Short mmCIF file of C-alpha atoms in Angstrom, two decimals:
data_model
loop_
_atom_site.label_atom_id
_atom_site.label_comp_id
_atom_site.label_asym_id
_atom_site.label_seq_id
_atom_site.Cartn_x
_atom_site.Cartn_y
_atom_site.Cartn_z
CA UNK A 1 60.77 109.02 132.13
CA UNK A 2 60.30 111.18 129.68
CA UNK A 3 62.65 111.41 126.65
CA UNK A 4 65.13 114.25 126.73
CA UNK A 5 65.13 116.52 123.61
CA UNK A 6 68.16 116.57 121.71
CA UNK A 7 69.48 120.12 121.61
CA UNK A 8 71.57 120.53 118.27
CA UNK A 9 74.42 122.68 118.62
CA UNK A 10 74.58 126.41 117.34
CA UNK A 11 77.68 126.98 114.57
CA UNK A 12 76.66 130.78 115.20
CA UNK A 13 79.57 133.00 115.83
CA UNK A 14 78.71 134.58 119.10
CA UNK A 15 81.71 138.02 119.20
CA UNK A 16 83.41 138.13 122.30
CA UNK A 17 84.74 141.63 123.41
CA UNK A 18 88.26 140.58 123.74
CA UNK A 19 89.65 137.42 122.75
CA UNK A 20 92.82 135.86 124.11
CA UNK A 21 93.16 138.25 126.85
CA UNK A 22 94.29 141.38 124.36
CA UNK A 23 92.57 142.29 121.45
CA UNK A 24 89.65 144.34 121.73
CA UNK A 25 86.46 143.65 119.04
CA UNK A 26 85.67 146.86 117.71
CA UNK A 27 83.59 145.74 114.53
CA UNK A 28 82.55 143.26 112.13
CA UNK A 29 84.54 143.52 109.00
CA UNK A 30 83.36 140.88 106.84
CA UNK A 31 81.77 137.31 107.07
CA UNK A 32 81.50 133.54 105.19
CA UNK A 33 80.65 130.28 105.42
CA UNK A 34 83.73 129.96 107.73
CA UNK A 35 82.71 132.49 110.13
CA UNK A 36 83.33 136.37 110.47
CA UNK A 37 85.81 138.93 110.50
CA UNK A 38 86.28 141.91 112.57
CA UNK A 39 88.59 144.02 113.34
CA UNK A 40 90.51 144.21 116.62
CA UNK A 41 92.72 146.34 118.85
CA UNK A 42 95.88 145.15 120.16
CA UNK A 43 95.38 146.80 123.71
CA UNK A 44 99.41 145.66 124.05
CA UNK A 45 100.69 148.04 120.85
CA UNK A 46 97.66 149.79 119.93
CA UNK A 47 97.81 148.32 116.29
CA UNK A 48 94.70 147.34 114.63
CA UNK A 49 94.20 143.73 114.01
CA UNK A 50 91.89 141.18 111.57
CA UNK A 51 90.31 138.84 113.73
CA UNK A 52 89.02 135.50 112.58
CA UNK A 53 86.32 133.61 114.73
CA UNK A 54 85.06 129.76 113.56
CA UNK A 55 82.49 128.66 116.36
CA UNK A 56 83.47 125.38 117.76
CA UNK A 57 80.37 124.06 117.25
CA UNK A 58 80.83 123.93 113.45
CA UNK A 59 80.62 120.81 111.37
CA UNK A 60 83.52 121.82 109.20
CA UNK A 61 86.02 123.76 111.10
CA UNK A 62 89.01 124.87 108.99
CA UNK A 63 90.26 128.26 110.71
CA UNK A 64 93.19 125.67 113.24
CA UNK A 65 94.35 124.15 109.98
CA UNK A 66 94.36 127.34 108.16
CA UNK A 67 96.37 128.63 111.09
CA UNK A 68 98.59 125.28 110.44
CA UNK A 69 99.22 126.16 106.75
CA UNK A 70 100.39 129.66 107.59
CA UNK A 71 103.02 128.38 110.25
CA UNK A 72 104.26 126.33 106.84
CA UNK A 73 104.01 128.92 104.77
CA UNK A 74 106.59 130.71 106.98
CA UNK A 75 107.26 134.39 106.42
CA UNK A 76 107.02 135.73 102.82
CA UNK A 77 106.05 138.56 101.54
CA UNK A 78 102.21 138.93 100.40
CA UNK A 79 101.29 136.38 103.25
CA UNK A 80 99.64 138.05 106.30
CA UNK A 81 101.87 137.97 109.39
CA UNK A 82 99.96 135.59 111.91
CA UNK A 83 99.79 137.14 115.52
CA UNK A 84 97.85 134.94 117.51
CA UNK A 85 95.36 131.59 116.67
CA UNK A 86 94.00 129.18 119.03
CA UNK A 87 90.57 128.47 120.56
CA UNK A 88 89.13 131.24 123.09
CA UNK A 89 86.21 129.88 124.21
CA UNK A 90 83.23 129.08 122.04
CA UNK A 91 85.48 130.05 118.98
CA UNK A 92 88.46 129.26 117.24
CA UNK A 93 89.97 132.04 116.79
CA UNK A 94 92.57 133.67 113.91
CA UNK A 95 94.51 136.74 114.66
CA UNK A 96 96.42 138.45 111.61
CA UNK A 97 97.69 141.64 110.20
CA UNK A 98 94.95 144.09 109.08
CA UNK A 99 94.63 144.47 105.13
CA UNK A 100 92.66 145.97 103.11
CA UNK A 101 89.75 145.20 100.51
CA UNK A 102 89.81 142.48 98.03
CA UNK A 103 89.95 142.85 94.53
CA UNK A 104 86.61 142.01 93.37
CA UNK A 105 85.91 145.10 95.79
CA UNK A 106 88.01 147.15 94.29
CA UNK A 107 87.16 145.83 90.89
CA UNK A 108 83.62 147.53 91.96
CA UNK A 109 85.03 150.56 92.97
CA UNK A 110 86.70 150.90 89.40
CA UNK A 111 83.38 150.59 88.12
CA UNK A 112 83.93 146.76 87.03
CA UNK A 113 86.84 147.89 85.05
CA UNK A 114 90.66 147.84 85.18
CA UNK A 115 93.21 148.68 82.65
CA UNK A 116 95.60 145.91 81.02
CA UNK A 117 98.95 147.23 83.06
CA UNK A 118 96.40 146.73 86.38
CA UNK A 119 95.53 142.63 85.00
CA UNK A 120 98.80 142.12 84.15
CA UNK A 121 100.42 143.58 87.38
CA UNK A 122 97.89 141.48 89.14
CA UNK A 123 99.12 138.41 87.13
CA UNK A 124 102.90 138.53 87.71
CA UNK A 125 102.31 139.08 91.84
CA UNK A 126 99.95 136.26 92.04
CA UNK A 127 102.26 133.47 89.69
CA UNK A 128 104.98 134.65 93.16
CA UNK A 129 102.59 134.16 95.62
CA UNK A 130 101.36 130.70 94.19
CA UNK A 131 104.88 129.94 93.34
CA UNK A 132 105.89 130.37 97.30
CA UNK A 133 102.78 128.08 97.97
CA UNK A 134 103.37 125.54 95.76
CA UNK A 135 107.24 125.46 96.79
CA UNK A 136 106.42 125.00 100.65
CA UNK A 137 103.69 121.81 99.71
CA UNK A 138 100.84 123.18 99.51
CA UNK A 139 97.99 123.66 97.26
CA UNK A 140 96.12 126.33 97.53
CA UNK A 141 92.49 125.34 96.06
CA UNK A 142 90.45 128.49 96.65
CA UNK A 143 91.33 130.67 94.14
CA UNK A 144 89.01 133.59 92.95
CA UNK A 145 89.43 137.60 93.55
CA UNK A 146 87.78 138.23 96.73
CA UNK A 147 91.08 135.90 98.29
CA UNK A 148 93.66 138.39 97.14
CA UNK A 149 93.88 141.30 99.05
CA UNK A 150 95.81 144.62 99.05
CA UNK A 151 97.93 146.50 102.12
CA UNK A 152 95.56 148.45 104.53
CA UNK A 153 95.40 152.16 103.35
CA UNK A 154 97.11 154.23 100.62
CA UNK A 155 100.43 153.41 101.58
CA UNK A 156 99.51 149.58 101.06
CA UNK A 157 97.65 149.80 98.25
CA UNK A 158 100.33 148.79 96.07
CA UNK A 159 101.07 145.60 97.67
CA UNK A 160 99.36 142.43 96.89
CA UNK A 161 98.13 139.30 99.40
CA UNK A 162 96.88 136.14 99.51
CA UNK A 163 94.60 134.81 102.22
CA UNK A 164 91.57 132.20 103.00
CA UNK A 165 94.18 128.94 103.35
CA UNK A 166 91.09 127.45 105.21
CA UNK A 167 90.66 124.81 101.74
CA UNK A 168 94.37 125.04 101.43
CA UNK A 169 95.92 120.84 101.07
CA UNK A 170 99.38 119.87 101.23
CA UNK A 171 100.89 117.68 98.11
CA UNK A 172 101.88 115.00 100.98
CA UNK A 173 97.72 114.49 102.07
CA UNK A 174 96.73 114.41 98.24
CA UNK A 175 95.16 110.89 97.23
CA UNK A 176 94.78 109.39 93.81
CA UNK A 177 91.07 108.89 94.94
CA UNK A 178 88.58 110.13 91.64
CA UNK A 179 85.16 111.42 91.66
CA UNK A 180 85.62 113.50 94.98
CA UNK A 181 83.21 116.79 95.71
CA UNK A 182 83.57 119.40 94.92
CA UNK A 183 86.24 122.26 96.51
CA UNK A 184 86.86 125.83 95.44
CA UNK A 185 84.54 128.25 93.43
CA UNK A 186 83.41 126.62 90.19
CA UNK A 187 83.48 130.39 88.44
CA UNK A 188 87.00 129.77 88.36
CA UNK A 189 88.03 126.31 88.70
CA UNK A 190 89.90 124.14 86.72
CA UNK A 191 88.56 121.43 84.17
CA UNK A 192 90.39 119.16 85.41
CA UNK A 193 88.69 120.12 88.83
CA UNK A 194 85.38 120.09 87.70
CA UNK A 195 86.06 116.47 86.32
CA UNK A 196 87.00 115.47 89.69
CA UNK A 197 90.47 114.32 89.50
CA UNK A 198 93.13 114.52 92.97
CA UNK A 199 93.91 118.45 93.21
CA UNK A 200 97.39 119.74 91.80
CA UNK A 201 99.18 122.58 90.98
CA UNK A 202 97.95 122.76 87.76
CA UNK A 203 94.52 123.43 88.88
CA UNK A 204 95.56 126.96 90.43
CA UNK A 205 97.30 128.31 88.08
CA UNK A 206 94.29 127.58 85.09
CA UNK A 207 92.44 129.69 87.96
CA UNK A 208 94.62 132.49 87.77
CA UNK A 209 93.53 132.90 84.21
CA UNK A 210 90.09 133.01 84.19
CA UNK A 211 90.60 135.31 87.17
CA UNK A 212 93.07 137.55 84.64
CA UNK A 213 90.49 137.79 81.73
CA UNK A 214 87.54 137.60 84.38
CA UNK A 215 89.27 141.68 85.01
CA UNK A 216 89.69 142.03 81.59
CA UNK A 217 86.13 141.18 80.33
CA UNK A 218 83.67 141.96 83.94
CA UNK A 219 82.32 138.58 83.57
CA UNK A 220 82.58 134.85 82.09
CA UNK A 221 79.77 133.41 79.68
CA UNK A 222 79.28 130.90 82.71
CA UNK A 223 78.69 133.53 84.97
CA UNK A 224 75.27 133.69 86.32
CA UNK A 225 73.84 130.28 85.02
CA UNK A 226 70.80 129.23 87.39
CA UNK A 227 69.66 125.42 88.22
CA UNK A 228 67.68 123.88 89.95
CA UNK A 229 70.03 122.15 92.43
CA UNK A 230 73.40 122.79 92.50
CA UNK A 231 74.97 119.92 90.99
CA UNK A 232 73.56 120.94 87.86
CA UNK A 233 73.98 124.14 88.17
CA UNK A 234 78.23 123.50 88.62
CA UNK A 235 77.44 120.37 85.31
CA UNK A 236 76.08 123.41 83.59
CA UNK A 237 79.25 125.41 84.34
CA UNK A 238 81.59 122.98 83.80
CA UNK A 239 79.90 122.14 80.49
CA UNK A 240 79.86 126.03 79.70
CA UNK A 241 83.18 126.24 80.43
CA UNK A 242 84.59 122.66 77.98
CA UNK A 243 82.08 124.34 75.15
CA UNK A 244 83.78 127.60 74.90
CA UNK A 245 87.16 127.99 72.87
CA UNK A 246 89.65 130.25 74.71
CA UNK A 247 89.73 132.29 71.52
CA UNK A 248 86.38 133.29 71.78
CA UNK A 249 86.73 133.58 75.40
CA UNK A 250 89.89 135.96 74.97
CA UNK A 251 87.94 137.60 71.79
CA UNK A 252 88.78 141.33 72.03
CA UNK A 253 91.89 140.76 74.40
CA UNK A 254 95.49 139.54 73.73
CA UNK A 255 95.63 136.04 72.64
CA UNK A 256 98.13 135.78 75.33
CA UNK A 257 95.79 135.23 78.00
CA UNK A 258 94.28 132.60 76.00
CA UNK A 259 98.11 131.20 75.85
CA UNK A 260 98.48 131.11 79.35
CA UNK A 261 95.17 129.15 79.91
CA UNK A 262 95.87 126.35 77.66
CA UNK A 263 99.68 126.04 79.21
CA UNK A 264 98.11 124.73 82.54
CA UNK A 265 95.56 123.02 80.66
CA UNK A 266 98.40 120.73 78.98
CA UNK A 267 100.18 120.25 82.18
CA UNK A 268 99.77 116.58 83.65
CA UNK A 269 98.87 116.41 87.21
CA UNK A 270 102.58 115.03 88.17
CA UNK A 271 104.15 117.74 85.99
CA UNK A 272 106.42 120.42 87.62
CA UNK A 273 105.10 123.71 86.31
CA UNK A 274 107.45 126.07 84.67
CA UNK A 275 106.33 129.60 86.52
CA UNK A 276 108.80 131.20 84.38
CA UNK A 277 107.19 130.75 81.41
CA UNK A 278 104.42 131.68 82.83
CA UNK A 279 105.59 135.18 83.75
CA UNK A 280 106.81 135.52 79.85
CA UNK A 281 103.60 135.11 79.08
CA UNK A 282 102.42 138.15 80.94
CA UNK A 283 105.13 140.09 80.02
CA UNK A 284 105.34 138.97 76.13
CA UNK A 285 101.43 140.66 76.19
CA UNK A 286 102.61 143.88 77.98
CA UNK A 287 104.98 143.91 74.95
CA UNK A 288 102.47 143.39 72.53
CA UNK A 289 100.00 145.58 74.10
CA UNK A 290 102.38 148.96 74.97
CA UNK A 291 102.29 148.26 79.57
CA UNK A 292 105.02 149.26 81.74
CA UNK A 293 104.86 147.91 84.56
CA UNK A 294 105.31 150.57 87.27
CA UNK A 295 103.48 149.11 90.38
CA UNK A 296 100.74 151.45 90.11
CA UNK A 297 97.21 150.03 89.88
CA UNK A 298 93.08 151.31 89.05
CA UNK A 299 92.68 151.50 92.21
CA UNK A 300 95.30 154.18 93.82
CA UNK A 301 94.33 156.74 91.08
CA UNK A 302 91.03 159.04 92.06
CA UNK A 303 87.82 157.36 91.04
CA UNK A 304 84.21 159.25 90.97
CA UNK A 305 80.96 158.20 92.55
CA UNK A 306 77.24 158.39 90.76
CA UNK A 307 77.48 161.95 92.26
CA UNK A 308 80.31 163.03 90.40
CA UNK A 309 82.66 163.59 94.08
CA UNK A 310 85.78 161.40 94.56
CA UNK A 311 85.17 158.44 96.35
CA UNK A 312 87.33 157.03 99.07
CA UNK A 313 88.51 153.22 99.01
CA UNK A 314 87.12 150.81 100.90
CA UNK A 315 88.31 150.74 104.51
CA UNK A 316 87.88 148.32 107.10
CA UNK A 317 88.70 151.05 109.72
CA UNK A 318 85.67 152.99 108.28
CA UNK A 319 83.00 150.11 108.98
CA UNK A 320 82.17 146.76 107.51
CA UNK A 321 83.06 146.07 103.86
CA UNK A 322 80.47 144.14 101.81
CA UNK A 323 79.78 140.13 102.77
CA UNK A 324 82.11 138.17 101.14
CA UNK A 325 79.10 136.02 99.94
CA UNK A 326 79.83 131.72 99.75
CA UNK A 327 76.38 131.26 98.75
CA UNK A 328 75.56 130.44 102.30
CA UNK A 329 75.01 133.96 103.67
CA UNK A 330 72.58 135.92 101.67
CA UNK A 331 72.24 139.98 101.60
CA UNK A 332 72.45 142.68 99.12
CA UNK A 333 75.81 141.77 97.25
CA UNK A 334 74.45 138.32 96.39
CA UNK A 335 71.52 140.16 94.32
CA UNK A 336 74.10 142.71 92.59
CA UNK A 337 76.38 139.19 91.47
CA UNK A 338 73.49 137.85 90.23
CA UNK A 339 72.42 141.24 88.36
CA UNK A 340 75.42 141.91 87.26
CA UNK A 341 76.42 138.00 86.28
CA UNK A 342 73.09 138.44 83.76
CA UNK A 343 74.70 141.31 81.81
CA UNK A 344 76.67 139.00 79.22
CA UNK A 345 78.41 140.46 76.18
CA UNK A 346 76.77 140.29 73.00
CA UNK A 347 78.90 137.11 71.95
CA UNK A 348 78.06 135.44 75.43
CA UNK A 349 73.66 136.03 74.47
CA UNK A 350 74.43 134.50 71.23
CA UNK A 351 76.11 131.53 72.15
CA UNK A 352 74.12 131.23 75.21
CA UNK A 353 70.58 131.86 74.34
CA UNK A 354 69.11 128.82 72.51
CA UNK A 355 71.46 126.87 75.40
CA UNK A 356 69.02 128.53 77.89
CA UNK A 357 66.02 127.54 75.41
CA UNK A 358 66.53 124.44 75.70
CA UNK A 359 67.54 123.81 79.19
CA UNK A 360 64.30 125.64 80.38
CA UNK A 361 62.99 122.66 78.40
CA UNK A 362 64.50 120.12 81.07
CA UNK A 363 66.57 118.78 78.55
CA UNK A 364 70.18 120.63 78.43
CA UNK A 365 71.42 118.35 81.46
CA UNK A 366 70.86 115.27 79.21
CA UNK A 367 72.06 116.73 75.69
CA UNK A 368 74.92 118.52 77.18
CA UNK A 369 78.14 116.72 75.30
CA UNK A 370 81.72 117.49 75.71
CA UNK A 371 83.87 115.92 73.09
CA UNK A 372 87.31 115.50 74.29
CA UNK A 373 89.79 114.60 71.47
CA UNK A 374 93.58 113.89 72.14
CA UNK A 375 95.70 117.02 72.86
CA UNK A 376 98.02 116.12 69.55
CA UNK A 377 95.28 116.59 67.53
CA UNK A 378 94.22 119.60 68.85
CA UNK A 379 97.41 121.12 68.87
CA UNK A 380 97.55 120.84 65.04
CA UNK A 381 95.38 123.02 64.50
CA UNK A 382 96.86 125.79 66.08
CA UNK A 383 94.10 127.39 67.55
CA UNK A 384 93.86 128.08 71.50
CA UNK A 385 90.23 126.68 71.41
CA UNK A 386 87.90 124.57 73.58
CA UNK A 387 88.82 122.08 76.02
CA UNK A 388 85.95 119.81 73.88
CA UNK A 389 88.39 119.73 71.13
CA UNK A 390 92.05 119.59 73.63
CA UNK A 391 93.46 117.90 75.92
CA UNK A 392 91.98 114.84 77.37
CA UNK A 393 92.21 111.36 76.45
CA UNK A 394 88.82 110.48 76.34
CA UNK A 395 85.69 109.82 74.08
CA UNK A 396 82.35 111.59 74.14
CA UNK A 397 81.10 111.96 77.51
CA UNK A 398 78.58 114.15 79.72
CA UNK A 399 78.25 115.71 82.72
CA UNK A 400 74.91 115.88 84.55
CA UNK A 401 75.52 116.36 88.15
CA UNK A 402 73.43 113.36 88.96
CA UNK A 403 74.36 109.55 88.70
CA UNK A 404 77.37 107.36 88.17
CA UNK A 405 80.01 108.34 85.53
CA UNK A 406 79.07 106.66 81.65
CA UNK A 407 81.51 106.68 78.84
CA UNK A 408 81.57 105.07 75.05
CA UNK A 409 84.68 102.85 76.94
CA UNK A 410 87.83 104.70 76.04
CA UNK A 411 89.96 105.81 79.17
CA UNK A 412 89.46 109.54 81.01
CA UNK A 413 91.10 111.69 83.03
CA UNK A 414 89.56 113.52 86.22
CA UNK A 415 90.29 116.52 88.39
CA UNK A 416 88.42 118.13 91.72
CA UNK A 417 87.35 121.55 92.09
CA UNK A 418 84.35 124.10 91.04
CA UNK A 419 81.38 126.17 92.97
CA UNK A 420 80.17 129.29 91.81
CA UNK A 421 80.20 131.10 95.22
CA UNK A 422 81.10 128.36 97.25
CA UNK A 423 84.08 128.32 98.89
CA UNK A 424 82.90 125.61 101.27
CA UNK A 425 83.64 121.66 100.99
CA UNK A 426 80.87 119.58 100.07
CA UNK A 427 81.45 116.34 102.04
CA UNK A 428 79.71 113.10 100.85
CA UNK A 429 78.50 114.00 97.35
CA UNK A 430 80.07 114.23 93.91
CA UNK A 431 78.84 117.79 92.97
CA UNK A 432 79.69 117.72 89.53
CA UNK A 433 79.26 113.81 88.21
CA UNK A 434 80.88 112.81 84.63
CA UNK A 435 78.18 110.98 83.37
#
């Protein structure tokens, strides 16, 4: 008998027009590596809906346990209200309250540029929401703009939400396992998680401020770095990212934010993070630089197309907003990242340009040295600086994103995270190798 051909299963989301006997597809909102979004009508109260679909058929399914983590996550303000999840044929399926768009949307709609009192404001919500996170066992892992979302329409504009627990681990399932792959978005992950240490608190909150002066500059001088593969594309990153001082990357801004950085930095893994400090940090550079805080962001004031007219704000009622893009789904916003990622500051082409010289010369992923002195040392000198010079115990090492880690023999730490526009877990490879 003939052989029969092995038919491989399709992880395509194929939209039904109702799911779970009530809410009505209308259209496609926005899409990942997870899936897609649309948006729904409850044909029970007439309210309009966000609904998540995973096909069943996909290798790494995260939308049950995502619905897990918001039943633990119980009801708290800035966390979408969870109306319905379970599987409904060929899809899991996620039903929550309808929000509006993301920040890095609205960061484009500002024209790539918000005001101090609009970072800072941002800053304080988002230590709360990863506060409640943290204090119901959970880490959250994903952090990066397009995750935080505001209220649907003008009325919600002010209000602030976090979403995409899909990556999301509790404390209780962390292991002390090392050299794990990577998790997260390397743009704005941790050191410790590009060193690939067990995942902690710690590792959000360093997030949160390279999301905070990602606003406050429109990029990061490891934005936009191209490789051949992409485990040395997140080694060049993470490199990138050990090389620069946090005064230089702060240069222009309030010191403040450089402050806040090198806090989490400090923290051990095991060390309960002090979120009130934290908020005096944002607050101390309101201070310094004149903001009061009156709940009013960029984004609810009038803002003016290429033609001059107002424009409206993104609405998911209105049609589909741009593709939240993981790297995995290609289209027109992953060409205006990687424009726009190019268009470095003048201190970013310096420091970067004779990097890029000699990396074009196949060289940089060999050459590429991080010297890690003790955090003692570095805090003599009283300067916010590079994570080369801070706070690792740990000689002269390099990361290559290929091979098995190599040291001069004194003890390291680790920590897991990184991707640049990946939000999805690489299973079975070390994506960013301390060699």
């Amino acid at each position: 008998m003939p052989e029969k051909k092995k038919v491989r299963a399709s992880s395509k989301v194929e939209a039904p027009r109702q799911v779970a006997n009530r809410f009505d597809l209308t259209h496609k909102i926005s899409e990942g590596s997870f899936g897609q979004v649309f948006m729904g009508i409850d044909s029970k109260t007439g309210t309009r809906v966000a609904v998540k679909l995973e096909a069943v058929s996909s290798k790494s399914q995260q939308l049950l346990h995502e619905a897990d983590v918001y039943k633990g996550l119980q009801i708290a303000e800035g966390i979408p209200k969870v109306l319905w999840s379970g599987t409904d044929g060929s899809n899991n399926v996620l039903v929550l309250d309808l929000l509006g768009p993301d920040l890095d949307e609205l960061f484009d709609f500002c024209g790539r540029q918000f005001s101090n009192k609009t970072v800072l404001q941002f800053g304080l919500h988002a230590i709360s929401l990863l506060e409640h996170v943290h204090r119901c066992g959970y880490i959250y892992r994903d952090m990066k703009p397009q995750n935080f979302l505001v209220g649907h329409g003008m009325e919600g504009a002010g209000s602030l939400y976090i979403l995409d627990f899909g990556l999301t681990k509790a404390v209780s399932d962390v292991t002390k396992k090392r050299g794990r792959g990577l998790v997260g978005t390397a743009r704005y992950a941790s050191i410790s998680a590009h060193r690939g240490d067990p995942p902690s608190f710690r590792d959000d909150m360093e997030s949160l401020g390279y999301i905070m002066i990602y606003f406050c500059r429109g990029s990061l001088p490891w934005s936009g770095i191209k490789a051949k593969t992409t485990k040395e594309k997140y080694a060049l990153i993470a490199n990138k990212k050990m090389d620069v001082s946090l005064k230089d990357l702060c240069s222009g801004h309030d010191q403040g934010y450089a402050a806040f950085i090198q806090y989490c930095r400090n923290l051990r893994p095991e060390q309960p993070i002090d979120y009130n400090k934290l908020r005096k940090m944002v607050t101390d550079i309101a201070d310094r630089t004149g903001v009061n805080f009156d709940g009013y962001y960029d984004w609810m004031e009038t803002q003016y197309g290429a033609d001059g007219r107002p424009a409206d704000m993104p609405d998911p009622c209105n049609g589909p907003l741009r593709v939240k893009n993981d790297g995995n789904v290609k289209g027109s916003r992953d060409r205006r990242e990687s424009r726009r990622d190019s268009i470095l500051t003048n201190f970013e082409s310096k420091k970067t340009d004779g990097y890029r010289e000699h990396r074009r010369s196949g060289q940089a992923l060999r050459s590429a040295k991080v010297k890690l002195g003790a955090s003692r040392a570095f805090a003599k000198k009283g300067d916010f600086g590079s994570a080369k010079e801070g706070n690792w115990s740990g000689g002269t090492e390099k990361i290559t994103g290929r091979g098995e880690p190599k040291s001069d023999g004194r003890s390291h730490r680790s920590s897991s995270r990184g991707g640049d526009v990946t939000e999805k877990k690489t299973q079975g490879s070390n994506l960013c190798t301390i060699l």
